[in-house]
Amino acid sequence: MPKAPVLVDLKFSGRAMIVEALGSFFSDRPVIDLADPQTKGRDLSDCRYAVLWKPDDDLFSRAPNLEVLFSGGAGVERVLALQGLPDIPLVRFVDPSLTRRMSEYVVLQCLHHARRMPDYARLKAEKDWQPLPPAEAGDFTVGIMGLGVLGRDAAAKLKIMGFNVIGWSRRKKEIDSVECFDARGLDDFLARTDILVGLLPLTDETAGIFNRALFEKLRRSGPLGSPVFINAGRGGSQVEADLLAALDEGLLHGVSLDVFETEPLPATSPLWAHERVVVTPHVASDTDVRALFAHVERQIARFEAGEPLQHVVNRAAGY
């Protein structure tokens, strides 16, 4: 009996990498790539699996018999917000490649600020040869908000570099050599944090959580005199007007942002020109398509063997 087709609807930049990757995966079943013009108008009622990122609005009405959905990225809030989302398992993309690259980004940005690279960039522009007071990783406490797979690995890598690391999540986690706080301990967590790292999913509880009131609670006695904020989680968790005001008023010493309230970041945003803001275009842990398809193949094999799917989203929690 022929195996059920996999439906692919991925609105990624770089169409060529998707086409190339599809040539190496799903060899045992048909693949319907909705970006291929030849699939226009095709009956999708035989599809049982769908790999999605910003899918077409009519997808679920065209494919009414889906049994499992796979998110094309680590985040799932866009999928959860889709019109007509069927009540079937939604699987997050969890892969070592995503985790490694996120940890690299977090370590890079923490070192970037700890070693005062934004200040040296300003001095360079002024041709001012001025050594600044030295500091090392062990002089800073990095507080990570969000202790899932990405947050745990980032904590481990930061500790290898010598940073003091603490963590926060809504429900308290247990991580070796990392003191963890829960929702009730947020103020205590913030009061000890010199560099705040946001790796939170976007939910009703986390929307806009990185705001002025939160920044005011961060520690102000660290080596830089004011704290640093790094967000590689979700743009909807930050209030960018508050970020800019906090920088201008000295509540924050510097900021690194990989995610934004509106993406792409509008050309009119003052974040582009601010000398204390590092801007990257949501690439801290962008999807490796080959790793994504390998992950989907593994999960489909489990599903068809009667084994439980891994990394299924808890819709009530939002992640």
PDB file of C-alpha atoms in Angstrom:
ATOM      1  CA  MET A   1       0.000   0.000   0.000  1.00  0.00           C
ATOM      2  CA  PRO A   2       1.445   3.418  -0.974  1.00  0.00           C
ATOM      3  CA  LYS A   3       2.471   5.650   1.912  1.00  0.00           C
ATOM      4  CA  ALA A   4       0.578   8.872   2.626  1.00  0.00           C
ATOM      5  CA  PRO A   5       2.033  12.011   1.033  1.00  0.00           C
ATOM      6  CA  VAL A   6       3.860  14.733   2.944  1.00  0.00           C
ATOM      7  CA  LEU A   7       2.621  18.240   2.266  1.00  0.00           C
ATOM      8  CA  VAL A   8       5.280  20.994   2.412  1.00  0.00           C
ATOM      9  CA  ASP A   9       4.271  24.665   2.736  1.00  0.00           C
ATOM     10  CA  LEU A  10       7.380  26.564   3.845  1.00  0.00           C
ATOM     11  CA  LYS A  11       7.611  30.296   3.192  1.00  0.00           C
ATOM     12  CA  PHE A  12      11.370  30.488   3.808  1.00  0.00           C
ATOM     13  CA  SER A  13      13.738  32.776   1.965  1.00  0.00           C
ATOM     14  CA  GLY A  14      16.054  30.676  -0.180  1.00  0.00           C
ATOM     15  CA  ARG A  15      13.740  28.496  -2.221  1.00  0.00           C
ATOM     16  CA  ALA A  16      16.670  26.607  -3.783  1.00  0.00           C
ATOM     17  CA  MET A  17      17.743  25.057  -0.471  1.00  0.00           C
ATOM     18  CA  ILE A  18      14.248  23.581   0.037  1.00  0.00           C
ATOM     19  CA  VAL A  19      14.181  22.053  -3.439  1.00  0.00           C
ATOM     20  CA  GLU A  20      17.691  20.634  -2.986  1.00  0.00           C
ATOM     21  CA  ALA A  21      16.869  19.165   0.428  1.00  0.00           C
ATOM     22  CA  LEU A  22      13.639  17.556  -0.787  1.00  0.00           C
ATOM     23  CA  GLY A  23      15.726  15.570  -3.255  1.00  0.00           C
ATOM     24  CA  SER A  24      17.344  13.745  -0.321  1.00  0.00           C
ATOM     25  CA  PHE A  25      14.340  13.065   1.915  1.00  0.00           C
ATOM     26  CA  PHE A  26      10.929  11.341   1.864  1.00  0.00           C
ATOM     27  CA  SER A  27      12.051   8.896  -0.828  1.00  0.00           C
ATOM     28  CA  ASP A  28       9.466   6.370   0.384  1.00  0.00           C
ATOM     29  CA  ARG A  29       6.409   8.566  -0.156  1.00  0.00           C
ATOM     30  CA  PRO A  30       5.058  11.357  -2.390  1.00  0.00           C
ATOM     31  CA  VAL A  31       5.887  14.969  -1.522  1.00  0.00           C
ATOM     32  CA  ILE A  32       3.546  17.818  -2.400  1.00  0.00           C
ATOM     33  CA  ASP A  33       5.516  21.057  -2.366  1.00  0.00           C
ATOM     34  CA  LEU A  34       2.930  23.835  -2.541  1.00  0.00           C
ATOM     35  CA  ALA A  35       5.525  26.305  -3.832  1.00  0.00           C
ATOM     36  CA  ASP A  36       5.795  24.206  -6.995  1.00  0.00           C
ATOM     37  CA  PRO A  37       3.418  25.663  -9.628  1.00  0.00           C
ATOM     38  CA  GLN A  38       2.533  22.137 -10.738  1.00  0.00           C
ATOM     39  CA  THR A  39       0.725  21.550  -7.430  1.00  0.00           C
ATOM     40  CA  LYS A  40      -1.722  24.399  -8.010  1.00  0.00           C
ATOM     41  CA  GLY A  41      -5.248  23.121  -7.587  1.00  0.00           C
ATOM     42  CA  ARG A  42      -4.121  19.616  -6.616  1.00  0.00           C
ATOM     43  CA  ASP A  43      -6.482  17.592  -4.435  1.00  0.00           C
ATOM     44  CA  LEU A  44      -4.807  17.450  -0.998  1.00  0.00           C
ATOM     45  CA  SER A  45      -7.329  15.181   0.696  1.00  0.00           C
ATOM     46  CA  ASP A  46      -4.841  12.261   0.654  1.00  0.00           C
ATOM     47  CA  CYS A  47      -2.222  14.171   2.685  1.00  0.00           C
ATOM     48  CA  ARG A  48      -1.701  12.995   6.263  1.00  0.00           C
ATOM     49  CA  TYR A  49       1.337  15.084   7.241  1.00  0.00           C
ATOM     50  CA  ALA A  50       2.164  18.758   6.724  1.00  0.00           C
ATOM     51  CA  VAL A  51       5.400  20.701   7.278  1.00  0.00           C
ATOM     52  CA  LEU A  52       4.428  24.338   7.745  1.00  0.00           C
ATOM     53  CA  TRP A  53       5.839  27.832   8.003  1.00  0.00           C
ATOM     54  CA  LYS A  54       3.467  30.699   7.145  1.00  0.00           C
ATOM     55  CA  PRO A  55       1.169  28.394   5.150  1.00  0.00           C
ATOM     56  CA  ASP A  56      -1.533  29.469   2.729  1.00  0.00           C
ATOM     57  CA  ASP A  57      -4.797  30.579   4.356  1.00  0.00           C
ATOM     58  CA  ASP A  58      -6.835  27.847   2.688  1.00  0.00           C
ATOM     59  CA  LEU A  59      -4.476  24.988   3.506  1.00  0.00           C
ATOM     60  CA  PHE A  60      -6.617  23.220   6.095  1.00  0.00           C
ATOM     61  CA  SER A  61      -9.760  23.378   3.993  1.00  0.00           C
ATOM     62  CA  ARG A  62      -7.813  21.914   1.052  1.00  0.00           C
ATOM     63  CA  ALA A  63      -6.199  19.225   3.231  1.00  0.00           C
ATOM     64  CA  PRO A  64      -8.986  18.126   5.604  1.00  0.00           C
ATOM     65  CA  ASN A  65      -7.487  14.720   6.526  1.00  0.00           C
ATOM     66  CA  LEU A  66      -4.166  15.746   8.055  1.00  0.00           C
ATOM     67  CA  GLU A  67      -3.092  13.715  11.075  1.00  0.00           C
ATOM     68  CA  VAL A  68       0.132  15.469  12.199  1.00  0.00           C
ATOM     69  CA  LEU A  69       1.488  18.997  11.713  1.00  0.00           C
ATOM     70  CA  PHE A  70       5.191  19.852  11.877  1.00  0.00           C
ATOM     71  CA  SER A  71       6.352  23.413  12.567  1.00  0.00           C
ATOM     72  CA  GLY A  72       9.122  24.554  10.237  1.00  0.00           C
ATOM     73  CA  GLY A  73      10.792  26.496  13.052  1.00  0.00           C
ATOM     74  CA  ALA A  74      11.455  26.256  16.761  1.00  0.00           C
ATOM     75  CA  GLY A  75       8.583  28.643  17.500  1.00  0.00           C
ATOM     76  CA  VAL A  76       4.966  27.568  17.112  1.00  0.00           C
ATOM     77  CA  GLU A  77       2.950  30.703  17.891  1.00  0.00           C
ATOM     78  CA  ARG A  78       2.345  31.450  14.201  1.00  0.00           C
ATOM     79  CA  VAL A  79       1.014  27.960  13.622  1.00  0.00           C
ATOM     80  CA  LEU A  80      -1.207  28.113  16.711  1.00  0.00           C
ATOM     81  CA  ALA A  81      -2.726  31.358  15.403  1.00  0.00           C
ATOM     82  CA  LEU A  82      -3.694  29.907  12.012  1.00  0.00           C
ATOM     83  CA  GLN A  83      -7.324  30.078  10.944  1.00  0.00           C
ATOM     84  CA  GLY A  84      -9.011  26.688  10.975  1.00  0.00           C
ATOM     85  CA  LEU A  85      -6.139  24.904  12.733  1.00  0.00           C
ATOM     86  CA  PRO A  86      -7.275  21.279  13.148  1.00  0.00           C
ATOM     87  CA  ASP A  87      -7.222  19.551  16.530  1.00  0.00           C
ATOM     88  CA  ILE A  88      -4.336  17.202  15.733  1.00  0.00           C
ATOM     89  CA  PRO A  89      -0.786  16.903  17.121  1.00  0.00           C
ATOM     90  CA  LEU A  90       1.541  19.800  16.368  1.00  0.00           C
ATOM     91  CA  VAL A  91       5.234  18.893  16.625  1.00  0.00           C
ATOM     92  CA  ARG A  92       7.939  21.462  17.381  1.00  0.00           C
ATOM     93  CA  PHE A  93      11.246  21.421  15.509  1.00  0.00           C
ATOM     94  CA  VAL A  94      13.899  20.369  18.004  1.00  0.00           C
ATOM     95  CA  ASP A  95      17.339  19.556  16.633  1.00  0.00           C
ATOM     96  CA  PRO A  96      20.951  19.788  17.842  1.00  0.00           C
ATOM     97  CA  SER A  97      21.812  22.166  14.975  1.00  0.00           C
ATOM     98  CA  LEU A  98      19.219  24.684  16.184  1.00  0.00           C
ATOM     99  CA  THR A  99      20.430  24.338  19.750  1.00  0.00           C
ATOM    100  CA  ARG A 100      24.127  24.735  18.934  1.00  0.00           C
ATOM    101  CA  ARG A 101      23.622  27.830  16.830  1.00  0.00           C
ATOM    102  CA  MET A 102      21.422  29.493  19.430  1.00  0.00           C
ATOM    103  CA  SER A 103      23.997  28.867  22.146  1.00  0.00           C
ATOM    104  CA  GLU A 104      26.741  30.261  19.907  1.00  0.00           C
ATOM    105  CA  TYR A 105      24.703  33.421  19.383  1.00  0.00           C
ATOM    106  CA  VAL A 106      24.021  33.880  23.103  1.00  0.00           C
ATOM    107  CA  VAL A 107      27.667  33.337  24.066  1.00  0.00           C
ATOM    108  CA  LEU A 108      28.820  35.689  21.291  1.00  0.00           C
ATOM    109  CA  GLN A 109      26.522  38.500  22.397  1.00  0.00           C
ATOM    110  CA  CYS A 110      27.337  38.091  26.090  1.00  0.00           C
ATOM    111  CA  LEU A 111      31.060  38.317  25.326  1.00  0.00           C
ATOM    112  CA  HIS A 112      30.458  41.196  22.912  1.00  0.00           C
ATOM    113  CA  HIS A 113      29.011  43.296  25.710  1.00  0.00           C
ATOM    114  CA  ALA A 114      31.170  41.978  28.539  1.00  0.00           C
ATOM    115  CA  ARG A 115      34.309  42.908  26.585  1.00  0.00           C
ATOM    116  CA  ARG A 116      32.749  46.314  25.796  1.00  0.00           C
ATOM    117  CA  MET A 117      32.877  45.991  22.035  1.00  0.00           C
ATOM    118  CA  PRO A 118      30.093  48.579  21.460  1.00  0.00           C
ATOM    119  CA  ASP A 119      32.114  51.084  23.505  1.00  0.00           C
ATOM    120  CA  TYR A 120      35.272  50.307  21.545  1.00  0.00           C
ATOM    121  CA  ALA A 121      33.372  50.709  18.268  1.00  0.00           C
ATOM    122  CA  ARG A 122      32.361  54.197  19.390  1.00  0.00           C
ATOM    123  CA  LEU A 123      35.947  55.033  20.415  1.00  0.00           C
ATOM    124  CA  LYS A 124      37.217  53.737  17.082  1.00  0.00           C
ATOM    125  CA  ALA A 125      34.816  56.026  15.218  1.00  0.00           C
ATOM    126  CA  GLU A 126      36.232  58.920  17.261  1.00  0.00           C
ATOM    127  CA  LYS A 127      39.842  57.715  16.739  1.00  0.00           C
ATOM    128  CA  ASP A 128      40.173  57.708  20.507  1.00  0.00           C
ATOM    129  CA  TRP A 129      42.773  55.253  21.862  1.00  0.00           C
ATOM    130  CA  GLN A 130      41.288  54.669  25.300  1.00  0.00           C
ATOM    131  CA  PRO A 131      41.533  51.375  27.183  1.00  0.00           C
ATOM    132  CA  LEU A 132      38.421  50.794  29.300  1.00  0.00           C
ATOM    133  CA  PRO A 133      38.342  49.159  32.747  1.00  0.00           C
ATOM    134  CA  PRO A 134      38.848  45.403  32.179  1.00  0.00           C
ATOM    135  CA  ALA A 135      36.280  42.780  33.101  1.00  0.00           C
ATOM    136  CA  GLU A 136      36.009  39.051  32.487  1.00  0.00           C
ATOM    137  CA  ALA A 137      33.140  36.593  32.171  1.00  0.00           C
ATOM    138  CA  GLY A 138      33.246  35.666  35.857  1.00  0.00           C
ATOM    139  CA  ASP A 139      32.469  39.256  36.825  1.00  0.00           C
ATOM    140  CA  PHE A 140      28.988  38.970  35.249  1.00  0.00           C
ATOM    141  CA  THR A 141      25.836  37.087  36.164  1.00  0.00           C
ATOM    142  CA  VAL A 142      23.820  36.099  33.106  1.00  0.00           C
ATOM    143  CA  GLY A 143      20.129  35.521  33.775  1.00  0.00           C
ATOM    144  CA  ILE A 144      18.350  33.373  31.193  1.00  0.00           C
ATOM    145  CA  MET A 145      14.578  33.670  30.904  1.00  0.00           C
ATOM    146  CA  GLY A 146      13.341  30.510  29.217  1.00  0.00           C
ATOM    147  CA  LEU A 147      14.823  27.157  30.228  1.00  0.00           C
ATOM    148  CA  GLY A 148      13.738  24.823  27.482  1.00  0.00           C
ATOM    149  CA  VAL A 149      16.208  22.919  25.309  1.00  0.00           C
ATOM    150  CA  LEU A 150      17.767  26.139  23.989  1.00  0.00           C
ATOM    151  CA  GLY A 151      17.999  27.858  27.361  1.00  0.00           C
ATOM    152  CA  ARG A 152      19.561  24.853  29.070  1.00  0.00           C
ATOM    153  CA  ASP A 153      22.240  24.472  26.417  1.00  0.00           C
ATOM    154  CA  ALA A 154      23.002  28.214  26.415  1.00  0.00           C
ATOM    155  CA  ALA A 155      23.429  28.058  30.196  1.00  0.00           C
ATOM    156  CA  ALA A 156      25.903  25.173  29.890  1.00  0.00           C
ATOM    157  CA  LYS A 157      27.954  26.953  27.208  1.00  0.00           C
ATOM    158  CA  LEU A 158      28.013  30.227  29.166  1.00  0.00           C
ATOM    159  CA  LYS A 159      29.282  28.403  32.223  1.00  0.00           C
ATOM    160  CA  ILE A 160      32.108  26.896  30.173  1.00  0.00           C
ATOM    161  CA  MET A 161      33.119  30.469  29.274  1.00  0.00           C
ATOM    162  CA  GLY A 162      33.191  31.364  32.971  1.00  0.00           C
ATOM    163  CA  PHE A 163      29.988  33.378  33.347  1.00  0.00           C
ATOM    164  CA  ASN A 164      27.862  33.031  36.452  1.00  0.00           C
ATOM    165  CA  VAL A 165      24.486  31.769  35.236  1.00  0.00           C
ATOM    166  CA  ILE A 166      21.022  31.768  36.785  1.00  0.00           C
ATOM    167  CA  GLY A 167      17.728  30.830  35.148  1.00  0.00           C
ATOM    168  CA  TRP A 168      14.035  31.669  35.244  1.00  0.00           C
ATOM    169  CA  SER A 169      10.945  29.886  33.971  1.00  0.00           C
ATOM    170  CA  ARG A 170       7.283  30.002  34.900  1.00  0.00           C
ATOM    171  CA  ARG A 171       7.629  26.636  36.657  1.00  0.00           C
ATOM    172  CA  LYS A 172      10.877  25.996  38.486  1.00  0.00           C
ATOM    173  CA  LYS A 173      13.431  23.805  36.685  1.00  0.00           C
ATOM    174  CA  GLU A 174      16.292  21.772  38.118  1.00  0.00           C
ATOM    175  CA  ILE A 175      19.590  22.289  36.256  1.00  0.00           C
ATOM    176  CA  ASP A 176      22.977  21.212  37.580  1.00  0.00           C
ATOM    177  CA  SER A 177      25.103  24.160  38.785  1.00  0.00           C
ATOM    178  CA  VAL A 178      22.454  26.705  37.726  1.00  0.00           C
ATOM    179  CA  GLU A 179      20.260  28.331  40.357  1.00  0.00           C
ATOM    180  CA  CYS A 180      16.719  28.431  38.987  1.00  0.00           C
ATOM    181  CA  PHE A 181      13.753  30.644  39.856  1.00  0.00           C
ATOM    182  CA  ASP A 182      10.048  30.326  39.120  1.00  0.00           C
ATOM    183  CA  ALA A 183       7.306  32.896  38.570  1.00  0.00           C
ATOM    184  CA  ARG A 184       7.251  33.885  42.240  1.00  0.00           C
ATOM    185  CA  GLY A 185      11.001  34.502  42.236  1.00  0.00           C
ATOM    186  CA  LEU A 186      11.135  36.831  39.223  1.00  0.00           C
ATOM    187  CA  ASP A 187      12.136  39.947  41.181  1.00  0.00           C
ATOM    188  CA  ASP A 188      14.909  38.102  43.016  1.00  0.00           C
ATOM    189  CA  PHE A 189      16.155  36.704  39.713  1.00  0.00           C
ATOM    190  CA  LEU A 190      16.218  40.135  38.066  1.00  0.00           C
ATOM    191  CA  ALA A 191      17.952  41.784  41.023  1.00  0.00           C
ATOM    192  CA  ARG A 192      20.935  39.460  40.507  1.00  0.00           C
ATOM    193  CA  THR A 193      21.162  39.750  36.713  1.00  0.00           C
ATOM    194  CA  ASP A 194      23.788  41.819  34.850  1.00  0.00           C
ATOM    195  CA  ILE A 195      23.075  40.384  31.390  1.00  0.00           C
ATOM    196  CA  LEU A 196      19.481  39.333  30.713  1.00  0.00           C
ATOM    197  CA  VAL A 197      18.933  36.769  27.940  1.00  0.00           C
ATOM    198  CA  GLY A 198      15.417  36.282  26.545  1.00  0.00           C
ATOM    199  CA  LEU A 199      14.691  32.814  25.146  1.00  0.00           C
ATOM    200  CA  LEU A 200      10.983  32.710  25.975  1.00  0.00           C
ATOM    201  CA  PRO A 201       8.246  31.384  23.711  1.00  0.00           C
ATOM    202  CA  LEU A 202       5.540  33.881  22.825  1.00  0.00           C
ATOM    203  CA  THR A 203       2.381  33.285  24.867  1.00  0.00           C
ATOM    204  CA  ASP A 204      -0.283  35.483  26.446  1.00  0.00           C
ATOM    205  CA  GLU A 205       1.863  35.566  29.608  1.00  0.00           C
ATOM    206  CA  THR A 206       5.123  36.527  27.871  1.00  0.00           C
ATOM    207  CA  ALA A 207       3.814  39.129  25.403  1.00  0.00           C
ATOM    208  CA  GLY A 208       5.486  42.445  26.241  1.00  0.00           C
ATOM    209  CA  ILE A 209       7.223  41.026  29.323  1.00  0.00           C
ATOM    210  CA  PHE A 210      10.504  42.778  28.486  1.00  0.00           C
ATOM    211  CA  ASN A 211       9.398  46.310  29.326  1.00  0.00           C
ATOM    212  CA  ARG A 212      10.522  49.276  31.371  1.00  0.00           C
ATOM    213  CA  ALA A 213       9.160  47.904  34.645  1.00  0.00           C
ATOM    214  CA  LEU A 214      11.226  44.744  34.189  1.00  0.00           C
ATOM    215  CA  PHE A 215      14.401  46.567  33.134  1.00  0.00           C
ATOM    216  CA  GLU A 216      14.223  48.753  36.248  1.00  0.00           C
ATOM    217  CA  LYS A 217      14.532  45.620  38.419  1.00  0.00           C
ATOM    218  CA  LEU A 218      17.826  44.429  36.898  1.00  0.00           C
ATOM    219  CA  ARG A 219      21.062  44.781  38.873  1.00  0.00           C
ATOM    220  CA  ARG A 220      22.821  48.094  38.461  1.00  0.00           C
ATOM    221  CA  SER A 221      26.070  47.361  40.318  1.00  0.00           C
ATOM    222  CA  GLY A 222      27.735  45.155  37.703  1.00  0.00           C
ATOM    223  CA  PRO A 223      30.959  45.908  35.802  1.00  0.00           C
ATOM    224  CA  LEU A 224      29.213  48.039  33.176  1.00  0.00           C
ATOM    225  CA  GLY A 225      27.246  50.140  35.665  1.00  0.00           C
ATOM    226  CA  SER A 226      23.956  49.175  34.053  1.00  0.00           C
ATOM    227  CA  PRO A 227      22.598  45.902  32.637  1.00  0.00           C
ATOM    228  CA  VAL A 228      22.521  44.436  29.148  1.00  0.00           C
ATOM    229  CA  PHE A 229      19.526  42.847  27.396  1.00  0.00           C
ATOM    230  CA  ILE A 230      19.798  40.138  24.708  1.00  0.00           C
ATOM    231  CA  ASN A 231      16.671  38.779  23.021  1.00  0.00           C
ATOM    232  CA  ALA A 232      16.825  35.803  20.688  1.00  0.00           C
ATOM    233  CA  GLY A 233      13.413  34.399  21.634  1.00  0.00           C
ATOM    234  CA  ARG A 234      10.395  36.211  20.208  1.00  0.00           C
ATOM    235  CA  GLY A 235       9.969  39.852  19.186  1.00  0.00           C
ATOM    236  CA  GLY A 236       6.494  40.026  20.663  1.00  0.00           C
ATOM    237  CA  SER A 237       7.985  39.591  24.131  1.00  0.00           C
ATOM    238  CA  GLN A 238       9.727  43.001  24.020  1.00  0.00           C
ATOM    239  CA  VAL A 239       8.419  46.564  24.077  1.00  0.00           C
ATOM    240  CA  GLU A 240      10.762  48.382  21.740  1.00  0.00           C
ATOM    241  CA  ALA A 241       9.747  51.886  22.798  1.00  0.00           C
ATOM    242  CA  ASP A 242      10.686  50.934  26.368  1.00  0.00           C
ATOM    243  CA  LEU A 243      13.976  49.472  25.169  1.00  0.00           C
ATOM    244  CA  LEU A 244      14.975  52.675  23.433  1.00  0.00           C
ATOM    245  CA  ALA A 245      13.945  54.834  26.387  1.00  0.00           C
ATOM    246  CA  ALA A 246      15.867  52.570  28.781  1.00  0.00           C
ATOM    247  CA  LEU A 247      19.009  52.900  26.652  1.00  0.00           C
ATOM    248  CA  ASP A 248      18.728  56.681  26.378  1.00  0.00           C
ATOM    249  CA  GLU A 249      18.130  57.055  30.106  1.00  0.00           C
ATOM    250  CA  GLY A 250      20.951  54.696  31.129  1.00  0.00           C
ATOM    251  CA  LEU A 251      18.669  51.967  32.498  1.00  0.00           C
ATOM    252  CA  LEU A 252      20.325  49.641  29.973  1.00  0.00           C
ATOM    253  CA  HIS A 253      23.958  49.745  28.898  1.00  0.00           C
ATOM    254  CA  GLY A 254      23.447  47.837  25.666  1.00  0.00           C
ATOM    255  CA  VAL A 255      21.083  45.588  23.744  1.00  0.00           C
ATOM    256  CA  SER A 256      21.412  42.754  21.217  1.00  0.00           C
ATOM    257  CA  LEU A 257      18.249  41.897  19.308  1.00  0.00           C
ATOM    258  CA  ASP A 258      17.675  39.074  16.859  1.00  0.00           C
ATOM    259  CA  VAL A 259      13.868  39.347  17.018  1.00  0.00           C
ATOM    260  CA  PHE A 260      11.513  42.308  16.687  1.00  0.00           C
ATOM    261  CA  GLU A 261       7.918  43.385  17.139  1.00  0.00           C
ATOM    262  CA  THR A 262       7.658  43.752  13.344  1.00  0.00           C
ATOM    263  CA  GLU A 263       9.782  41.661  10.988  1.00  0.00           C
ATOM    264  CA  PRO A 264      11.539  42.569   8.812  1.00  0.00           C
ATOM    265  CA  LEU A 265      12.531  45.502  11.025  1.00  0.00           C
ATOM    266  CA  PRO A 266      11.165  48.645   9.308  1.00  0.00           C
ATOM    267  CA  ALA A 267      13.772  50.981   7.827  1.00  0.00           C
ATOM    268  CA  THR A 268      12.253  53.776   9.934  1.00  0.00           C
ATOM    269  CA  SER A 269      13.000  52.006  13.234  1.00  0.00           C
ATOM    270  CA  PRO A 270      15.453  53.956  15.429  1.00  0.00           C
ATOM    271  CA  LEU A 271      16.932  50.625  16.507  1.00  0.00           C
ATOM    272  CA  TRP A 272      18.942  50.535  13.263  1.00  0.00           C
ATOM    273  CA  ALA A 273      20.942  53.651  14.072  1.00  0.00           C
ATOM    274  CA  HIS A 274      21.321  53.340  17.843  1.00  0.00           C
ATOM    275  CA  GLU A 275      24.998  52.890  18.709  1.00  0.00           C
ATOM    276  CA  ARG A 276      24.227  50.626  21.679  1.00  0.00           C
ATOM    277  CA  VAL A 277      21.973  48.221  19.773  1.00  0.00           C
ATOM    278  CA  VAL A 278      23.173  45.128  17.895  1.00  0.00           C
ATOM    279  CA  VAL A 279      20.650  44.132  15.199  1.00  0.00           C
ATOM    280  CA  THR A 280      20.612  40.734  13.471  1.00  0.00           C
ATOM    281  CA  PRO A 281      17.774  39.619  11.137  1.00  0.00           C
ATOM    282  CA  HIS A 282      16.296  36.664  13.087  1.00  0.00           C
ATOM    283  CA  VAL A 283      19.240  34.404  12.292  1.00  0.00           C
ATOM    284  CA  ALA A 284      20.419  33.351  15.765  1.00  0.00           C
ATOM    285  CA  SER A 285      19.036  29.886  15.141  1.00  0.00           C
ATOM    286  CA  ASP A 286      17.432  29.848  11.711  1.00  0.00           C
ATOM    287  CA  THR A 287      16.204  26.537  10.353  1.00  0.00           C
ATOM    288  CA  ASP A 288      18.556  24.128   8.603  1.00  0.00           C
ATOM    289  CA  VAL A 289      16.112  22.613   6.108  1.00  0.00           C
ATOM    290  CA  ARG A 290      17.965  19.312   5.866  1.00  0.00           C
ATOM    291  CA  ALA A 291      17.840  18.942   9.655  1.00  0.00           C
ATOM    292  CA  LEU A 292      14.134  19.853   9.599  1.00  0.00           C
ATOM    293  CA  PHE A 293      13.254  17.179   7.034  1.00  0.00           C
ATOM    294  CA  ALA A 294      15.341  14.556   8.867  1.00  0.00           C
ATOM    295  CA  HIS A 295      13.428  15.429  12.054  1.00  0.00           C
ATOM    296  CA  VAL A 296      10.074  15.083  10.237  1.00  0.00           C
ATOM    297  CA  GLU A 297      11.107  11.726   8.773  1.00  0.00           C
ATOM    298  CA  ARG A 298      12.005  10.426  12.238  1.00  0.00           C
ATOM    299  CA  GLN A 299       8.720  11.544  13.742  1.00  0.00           C
ATOM    300  CA  ILE A 300       6.618  10.103  10.906  1.00  0.00           C
ATOM    301  CA  ALA A 301       8.439   6.770  11.306  1.00  0.00           C
ATOM    302  CA  ARG A 302       7.586   6.791  15.013  1.00  0.00           C
ATOM    303  CA  PHE A 303       3.961   7.693  14.333  1.00  0.00           C
ATOM    304  CA  GLU A 304       3.488   4.966  11.734  1.00  0.00           C
ATOM    305  CA  ALA A 305       5.147   2.413  14.044  1.00  0.00           C
ATOM    306  CA  GLY A 306       2.615   3.242  16.757  1.00  0.00           C
ATOM    307  CA  GLU A 307       5.198   5.024  18.928  1.00  0.00           C
ATOM    308  CA  PRO A 308       4.481   8.394  20.578  1.00  0.00           C
ATOM    309  CA  LEU A 309       5.502  11.537  18.753  1.00  0.00           C
ATOM    310  CA  GLN A 310       8.218  13.629  20.385  1.00  0.00           C
ATOM    311  CA  HIS A 311       8.127  17.378  21.079  1.00  0.00           C
ATOM    312  CA  VAL A 312       4.349  17.686  20.778  1.00  0.00           C
ATOM    313  CA  VAL A 313       3.095  21.181  21.584  1.00  0.00           C
ATOM    314  CA  ASN A 314       0.939  21.716  24.656  1.00  0.00           C
ATOM    315  CA  ARG A 315      -1.649  24.026  23.141  1.00  0.00           C
ATOM    316  CA  ALA A 316      -2.869  25.249  26.514  1.00  0.00           C
ATOM    317  CA  ALA A 317       0.646  26.352  27.448  1.00  0.00           C
ATOM    318  CA  GLY A 318       1.436  27.666  23.967  1.00  0.00           C
ATOM    319  CA  TYR A 319       4.692  25.729  23.496  1.00  0.00           C
TER     320      TYR A 319
END
